[in-house]
PDB file of C-alpha atoms (C1' of nucleotides) in Angstrom:
ATOM      1  CA  UNK A 174       6.869  18.430   6.714  1.00 93.00           C
ATOM      2  CA  UNK A 175       4.512  15.538   6.059  1.00 97.00           C
ATOM      3  CA  UNK A 176       4.127  12.169   7.753  1.00 97.00           C
ATOM      4  CA  UNK A 177       3.377   8.867   6.087  1.00 97.00           C
ATOM      5  CA  UNK A 178       2.869   5.195   6.696  1.00 97.00           C
ATOM      6  CA  UNK A 179       4.122   2.840   3.997  1.00 97.00           C
ATOM      7  CA  UNK A 180       3.393  -0.857   3.844  1.00 96.00           C
ATOM      8  CA  UNK A 181       5.805  -3.449   2.592  1.00 94.00           C
ATOM      9  CA  UNK A 182       5.963  -7.180   2.620  1.00 91.00           C
ATOM     10  CA  UNK A 183       9.059  -7.942   4.664  1.00 91.00           C
ATOM     11  CA  UNK A 184      10.035 -10.920   2.546  1.00 87.00           C
ATOM     12  CA  UNK A 185      10.045  -8.654  -0.536  1.00 89.00           C
ATOM     13  CA  UNK A 186      11.556  -5.471   0.880  1.00 93.00           C
ATOM     14  CA  UNK A 187      11.447  -5.013   4.627  1.00 94.00           C
ATOM     15  CA  UNK A 188      13.273  -3.072   7.294  1.00 95.00           C
ATOM     16  CA  UNK A 189      16.216  -5.458   7.145  1.00 94.00           C
ATOM     17  CA  UNK A 190      16.745  -4.722   3.456  1.00 95.00           C
ATOM     18  CA  UNK A 191      16.450  -0.972   3.940  1.00 97.00           C
ATOM     19  CA  UNK A 192      18.769  -1.012   6.937  1.00 97.00           C
ATOM     20  CA  UNK A 193      21.350  -2.754   4.808  1.00 97.00           C
ATOM     21  CA  UNK A 194      20.875  -0.519   1.754  1.00 97.00           C
ATOM     22  CA  UNK A 195      20.536   2.706   3.789  1.00 97.00           C
ATOM     23  CA  UNK A 196      18.664   4.244   0.801  1.00 98.00           C
ATOM     24  CA  UNK A 197      16.114   2.166  -1.091  1.00 97.00           C
ATOM     25  CA  UNK A 198      13.720   2.575  -3.968  1.00 97.00           C
ATOM     26  CA  UNK A 199      10.049   2.357  -3.010  1.00 96.00           C
ATOM     27  CA  UNK A 200       8.471   0.924  -6.133  1.00 95.00           C
ATOM     28  CA  UNK A 201       5.634  -1.357  -7.145  1.00 93.00           C
ATOM     29  CA  UNK A 202       2.815   0.888  -5.925  1.00 94.00           C
ATOM     30  CA  UNK A 203      -0.094   0.073  -8.236  1.00 92.00           C
ATOM     31  CA  UNK A 204      -2.992   1.925  -6.720  1.00 93.00           C
ATOM     32  CA  UNK A 205      -3.875   5.415  -7.876  1.00 92.00           C
ATOM     33  CA  UNK A 206      -4.650   6.849  -4.478  1.00 93.00           C
ATOM     34  CA  UNK A 207      -1.393   5.526  -3.059  1.00 95.00           C
ATOM     35  CA  UNK A 208       0.442   6.765  -6.138  1.00 94.00           C
ATOM     36  CA  UNK A 209      -0.928  10.254  -5.640  1.00 94.00           C
ATOM     37  CA  UNK A 210       0.379  10.233  -2.093  1.00 95.00           C
ATOM     38  CA  UNK A 211       3.772   9.114  -3.425  1.00 96.00           C
ATOM     39  CA  UNK A 212       3.721  12.062  -5.815  1.00 95.00           C
ATOM     40  CA  UNK A 213       3.006  14.534  -3.056  1.00 96.00           C
ATOM     41  CA  UNK A 214       5.995  13.471  -0.948  1.00 97.00           C
ATOM     42  CA  UNK A 215       8.766  15.954  -0.304  1.00 98.00           C
ATOM     43  CA  UNK A 216      12.408  15.484   0.612  1.00 98.00           C
ATOM     44  CA  UNK A 217      12.717  15.088   4.367  1.00 97.00           C
ATOM     45  CA  UNK A 218       9.187  13.839   4.950  1.00 98.00           C
ATOM     46  CA  UNK A 219       8.978  11.239   7.703  1.00 98.00           C
ATOM     47  CA  UNK A 220       7.577   7.775   7.082  1.00 97.00           C
ATOM     48  CA  UNK A 221       6.868   4.709   9.149  1.00 97.00           C
ATOM     49  CA  UNK A 222       7.561   1.341   7.605  1.00 97.00           C
ATOM     50  CA  UNK A 223       4.820  -1.180   8.199  1.00 96.00           C
ATOM     51  CA  UNK A 224       5.185  -4.892   7.572  1.00 95.00           C
ATOM     52  CA  UNK A 225       2.033  -6.517   6.225  1.00 91.00           C
ATOM     53  CA  UNK A 226       1.062 -10.087   5.487  1.00 77.00           C
ATOM     54  CA  UNK A 227       3.213 -11.557   8.212  1.00 66.00           C
ATOM     55  CA  UNK A 228       1.752 -14.304  10.346  1.00 68.00           C
ATOM     56  CA  UNK A 229       3.687 -13.324  13.437  1.00 68.00           C
ATOM     57  CA  UNK A 230       4.985  -9.841  12.854  1.00 79.00           C
ATOM     58  CA  UNK A 231       2.406  -7.548  11.269  1.00 90.00           C
ATOM     59  CA  UNK A 232       2.979  -3.996  12.418  1.00 95.00           C
ATOM     60  CA  UNK A 233       5.114  -0.865  12.381  1.00 96.00           C
ATOM     61  CA  UNK A 234       8.819  -1.634  12.433  1.00 96.00           C
ATOM     62  CA  UNK A 235      10.788   1.557  11.930  1.00 97.00           C
ATOM     63  CA  UNK A 236      11.294   5.048  10.610  1.00 98.00           C
ATOM     64  CA  UNK A 237      12.361   6.269   7.197  1.00 98.00           C
ATOM     65  CA  UNK A 238      12.748   9.637   5.510  1.00 98.00           C
ATOM     66  CA  UNK A 239      12.060  10.653   1.940  1.00 98.00           C
ATOM     67  CA  UNK A 240      15.375  10.986   0.126  1.00 98.00           C
ATOM     68  CA  UNK A 241      14.273  11.534  -3.492  1.00 98.00           C
ATOM     69  CA  UNK A 242      10.870  12.786  -4.627  1.00 97.00           C
ATOM     70  CA  UNK A 243       8.682  10.933  -7.102  1.00 96.00           C
ATOM     71  CA  UNK A 244      10.100   9.790 -10.424  1.00 95.00           C
ATOM     72  CA  UNK A 245       8.807   7.237 -12.944  1.00 94.00           C
ATOM     73  CA  UNK A 246       8.803   3.774 -11.378  1.00 94.00           C
ATOM     74  CA  UNK A 247      11.244   1.820 -13.568  1.00 92.00           C
ATOM     75  CA  UNK A 248       9.533  -1.482 -12.807  1.00 91.00           C
ATOM     76  CA  UNK A 249       6.513  -0.460 -14.890  1.00 89.00           C
ATOM     77  CA  UNK A 250       8.662  -0.721 -18.038  1.00 86.00           C
ATOM     78  CA  UNK A 251      10.498  -3.877 -17.024  1.00 85.00           C
ATOM     79  CA  UNK A 252       9.033  -6.925 -18.724  1.00 82.00           C
ATOM     80  CA  UNK A 253      10.847  -9.133 -16.246  1.00 82.00           C
ATOM     81  CA  UNK A 254       9.254  -7.434 -13.263  1.00 84.00           C
ATOM     82  CA  UNK A 255       6.058  -8.583 -11.628  1.00 85.00           C
ATOM     83  CA  UNK A 256       5.120  -4.903 -11.594  1.00 88.00           C
ATOM     84  CA  UNK A 257       5.404  -4.560 -15.389  1.00 86.00           C
ATOM     85  CA  UNK A 258       2.498  -2.548 -16.777  1.00 85.00           C
ATOM     86  CA  UNK A 259       1.847  -2.981 -20.479  1.00 80.00           C
ATOM     87  CA  UNK A 260      -0.167   0.227 -20.515  1.00 81.00           C
ATOM     88  CA  UNK A 261       2.704   2.370 -19.294  1.00 83.00           C
ATOM     89  CA  UNK A 262       4.715   4.101 -21.991  1.00 80.00           C
ATOM     90  CA  UNK A 263       7.305   6.894 -21.829  1.00 77.00           C
ATOM     91  CA  UNK A 264       4.481   9.268 -22.786  1.00 75.00           C
ATOM     92  CA  UNK A 265       2.098   7.778 -20.271  1.00 79.00           C
ATOM     93  CA  UNK A 266       3.982   6.977 -17.110  1.00 85.00           C
ATOM     94  CA  UNK A 267       1.332   5.703 -14.823  1.00 89.00           C
ATOM     95  CA  UNK A 268       3.341   4.835 -11.738  1.00 93.00           C
ATOM     96  CA  UNK A 269       5.833   6.633  -9.550  1.00 94.00           C
ATOM     97  CA  UNK A 270       8.531   5.633  -7.103  1.00 96.00           C
ATOM     98  CA  UNK A 271      10.416   7.525  -4.406  1.00 97.00           C
ATOM     99  CA  UNK A 272      13.657   6.834  -2.605  1.00 97.00           C
ATOM    100  CA  UNK A 273      13.614   6.474   1.133  1.00 98.00           C
ATOM    101  CA  UNK A 274      16.418   6.532   3.672  1.00 98.00           C
ATOM    102  CA  UNK A 275      16.688   4.271   6.689  1.00 98.00           C
ATOM    103  CA  UNK A 276      16.360   6.267   9.899  1.00 98.00           C
ATOM    104  CA  UNK A 277      15.949   3.698  12.657  1.00 97.00           C
ATOM    105  CA  UNK A 278      14.444   0.359  13.453  1.00 97.00           C
ATOM    106  CA  UNK A 279      12.007   0.204  16.334  1.00 97.00           C
ATOM    107  CA  UNK A 280      13.114  -1.706  19.396  1.00 96.00           C
ATOM    108  CA  UNK A 281       9.544  -2.964  19.744  1.00 95.00           C
ATOM    109  CA  UNK A 282       7.163  -4.090  17.011  1.00 94.00           C
ATOM    110  CA  UNK A 283       4.030  -1.955  17.132  1.00 95.00           C
ATOM    111  CA  UNK A 284       1.316  -4.471  16.292  1.00 93.00           C
ATOM    112  CA  UNK A 285      -2.138  -3.772  14.929  1.00 92.00           C
ATOM    113  CA  UNK A 286      -3.632  -4.684  18.275  1.00 91.00           C
ATOM    114  CA  UNK A 287      -1.338  -2.211  20.003  1.00 94.00           C
ATOM    115  CA  UNK A 288      -2.279   0.508  17.536  1.00 95.00           C
ATOM    116  CA  UNK A 289      -5.990  -0.205  17.911  1.00 93.00           C
ATOM    117  CA  UNK A 290      -5.590   0.366  21.621  1.00 94.00           C
ATOM    118  CA  UNK A 291      -3.867   3.741  21.199  1.00 95.00           C
ATOM    119  CA  UNK A 292      -6.170   6.755  21.678  1.00 94.00           C
ATOM    120  CA  UNK A 293      -3.969   8.821  19.368  1.00 95.00           C
ATOM    121  CA  UNK A 294      -4.810   6.489  16.468  1.00 95.00           C
ATOM    122  CA  UNK A 295      -8.589   6.418  16.803  1.00 92.00           C
ATOM    123  CA  UNK A 296      -9.065   8.137  13.455  1.00 90.00           C
ATOM    124  CA  UNK A 297      -6.076   6.663  11.640  1.00 93.00           C
ATOM    125  CA  UNK A 298      -6.899   5.378   8.151  1.00 91.00           C
ATOM    126  CA  UNK A 299      -4.729   2.359   8.710  1.00 93.00           C
ATOM    127  CA  UNK A 300      -7.177   1.013  11.258  1.00 93.00           C
ATOM    128  CA  UNK A 301     -10.344   1.677   9.330  1.00 89.00           C
ATOM    129  CA  UNK A 302     -12.378  -1.225   8.104  1.00 82.00           C
ATOM    130  CA  UNK A 303     -11.331  -2.616   4.766  1.00 83.00           C
ATOM    131  CA  UNK A 304      -8.375  -0.297   4.487  1.00 86.00           C
ATOM    132  CA  UNK A 305      -6.107  -1.433   1.676  1.00 88.00           C
ATOM    133  CA  UNK A 306      -4.002   1.603   0.952  1.00 93.00           C
ATOM    134  CA  UNK A 307      -0.311   0.782   0.920  1.00 94.00           C
ATOM    135  CA  UNK A 308       0.711   4.415   1.339  1.00 96.00           C
ATOM    136  CA  UNK A 309      -1.256   6.740   3.566  1.00 95.00           C
ATOM    137  CA  UNK A 310      -0.783  10.025   5.410  1.00 96.00           C
ATOM    138  CA  UNK A 311      -0.499  10.311   9.169  1.00 96.00           C
ATOM    139  CA  UNK A 312      -0.814  13.364  11.360  1.00 96.00           C
ATOM    140  CA  UNK A 313       2.244  14.395  13.324  1.00 96.00           C
ATOM    141  CA  UNK A 314       0.448  13.311  16.445  1.00 96.00           C
ATOM    142  CA  UNK A 315      -0.252   9.825  15.058  1.00 96.00           C
ATOM    143  CA  UNK A 316       3.284   9.499  13.786  1.00 97.00           C
ATOM    144  CA  UNK A 317       4.836  10.533  17.080  1.00 97.00           C
ATOM    145  CA  UNK A 318       2.592   8.178  19.021  1.00 97.00           C
ATOM    146  CA  UNK A 319       3.671   5.194  16.912  1.00 97.00           C
ATOM    147  CA  UNK A 320       7.360   6.099  17.198  1.00 97.00           C
ATOM    148  CA  UNK A 321       7.065   6.482  20.959  1.00 97.00           C
ATOM    149  CA  UNK A 322       5.562   3.011  21.222  1.00 96.00           C
ATOM    150  CA  UNK A 323       8.158   1.572  18.900  1.00 96.00           C
ATOM    151  CA  UNK A 324      11.068   2.966  20.884  1.00 96.00           C
ATOM    152  CA  UNK A 325       9.726   1.918  24.269  1.00 91.00           C
ATOM    153  CA  UNK A 326      11.057  -1.384  25.452  1.00 75.00           C
TER     154      UNK A 326
ATOM    155  C1'  DG B 139     -21.918   6.334 -16.930  1.00 84.47           C
ATOM    156  C1'  DC B 140     -23.654   2.082 -14.786  1.00 84.47           C
ATOM    157  C1'  DC B 141     -22.618  -2.076 -12.759  1.00 84.47           C
ATOM    158  C1'  DA B 142     -21.407  -7.119 -12.804  1.00 84.47           C
ATOM    159  C1'  DA B 143     -17.461  -9.756 -12.912  1.00 84.47           C
ATOM    160  C1'  DC B 144     -13.069 -10.281 -11.708  1.00 84.47           C
ATOM    161  C1'  DG B 145      -8.549  -9.453  -9.343  1.00 84.47           C
ATOM    162  C1'  DT B 146      -5.971  -7.988  -5.287  1.00 84.47           C
ATOM    163  C1'  DT B 147      -5.050  -6.893  -0.525  1.00 84.47           C
ATOM    164  C1'  DG B 148      -4.283  -8.200   3.910  1.00 84.47           C
ATOM    165  C1'  DG B 149      -6.045  -9.689   8.527  1.00 84.47           C
ATOM    166  C1'  DC B 150      -7.127 -13.740  10.571  1.00 84.47           C
TER     167       DC B 150
ATOM    168  C1'  DG C 172      -5.901 -20.955   2.989  1.00 84.47           C
ATOM    169  C1'  DC C 173     -10.115 -18.281   3.613  1.00 84.47           C
ATOM    170  C1'  DC C 174     -12.727 -14.498   2.646  1.00 84.47           C
ATOM    171  C1'  DA C 175     -14.422  -9.585   3.266  1.00 84.47           C
ATOM    172  C1'  DA C 176     -13.621  -5.384   1.314  1.00 84.47           C
ATOM    173  C1'  DC C 177     -12.372  -2.690  -2.156  1.00 84.47           C
ATOM    174  C1'  DG C 178     -10.345  -1.273  -6.880  1.00 84.47           C
ATOM    175  C1'  DT C 179     -10.380  -1.979 -11.809  1.00 84.47           C
ATOM    176  C1'  DT C 180     -12.120  -3.519 -16.136  1.00 84.47           C
ATOM    177  C1'  DG C 181     -15.115  -3.761 -19.834  1.00 84.47           C
ATOM    178  C1'  DG C 182     -19.734  -4.671 -22.017  1.00 84.47           C
ATOM    179  C1'  DC C 183     -23.672  -2.267 -22.787  1.00 84.47           C
TER     180       DC C 183
END
DNA sequence: GCCAACGTTGGC
DNA sequence: GCCAACGTTGGC
């Protein structure tokens, strides 16, 4: 069992969308390190959804689980998509997607400030300077600490 | 293989 | 909207 944190922009695909869809495709990852994490995901892995780029509501918003392991991200071949990658071909599939299932939405937004103040997250990559990874691993301890905060009212 | 230029991310 | 930090590209 592995634990992850996955960033999304809530206006593109946030917790509200996933809650509605129940199972959603996590695509558009265009960073090799993040892609490699995507490829190492297993069915049943736990993941925290994190909303980024929000003026008021940046932070962890809920829990997901991995429903389908990595497969070629269809948006890389879609000329209409903003994620289209001219260098991707059927023989050279550069990018991967997974499917995630909605588990629950936090009752409380866990903001960056809150997370910075949590001893359990001292070494979390999310909080390190200049961190830009959109998919990153968490320890069970880090994951549990965020969920506990999120479900406290 | 180095590295300058450029593009992107994401907090503020 | 700004800009620091980091990743990628491409000339050499």
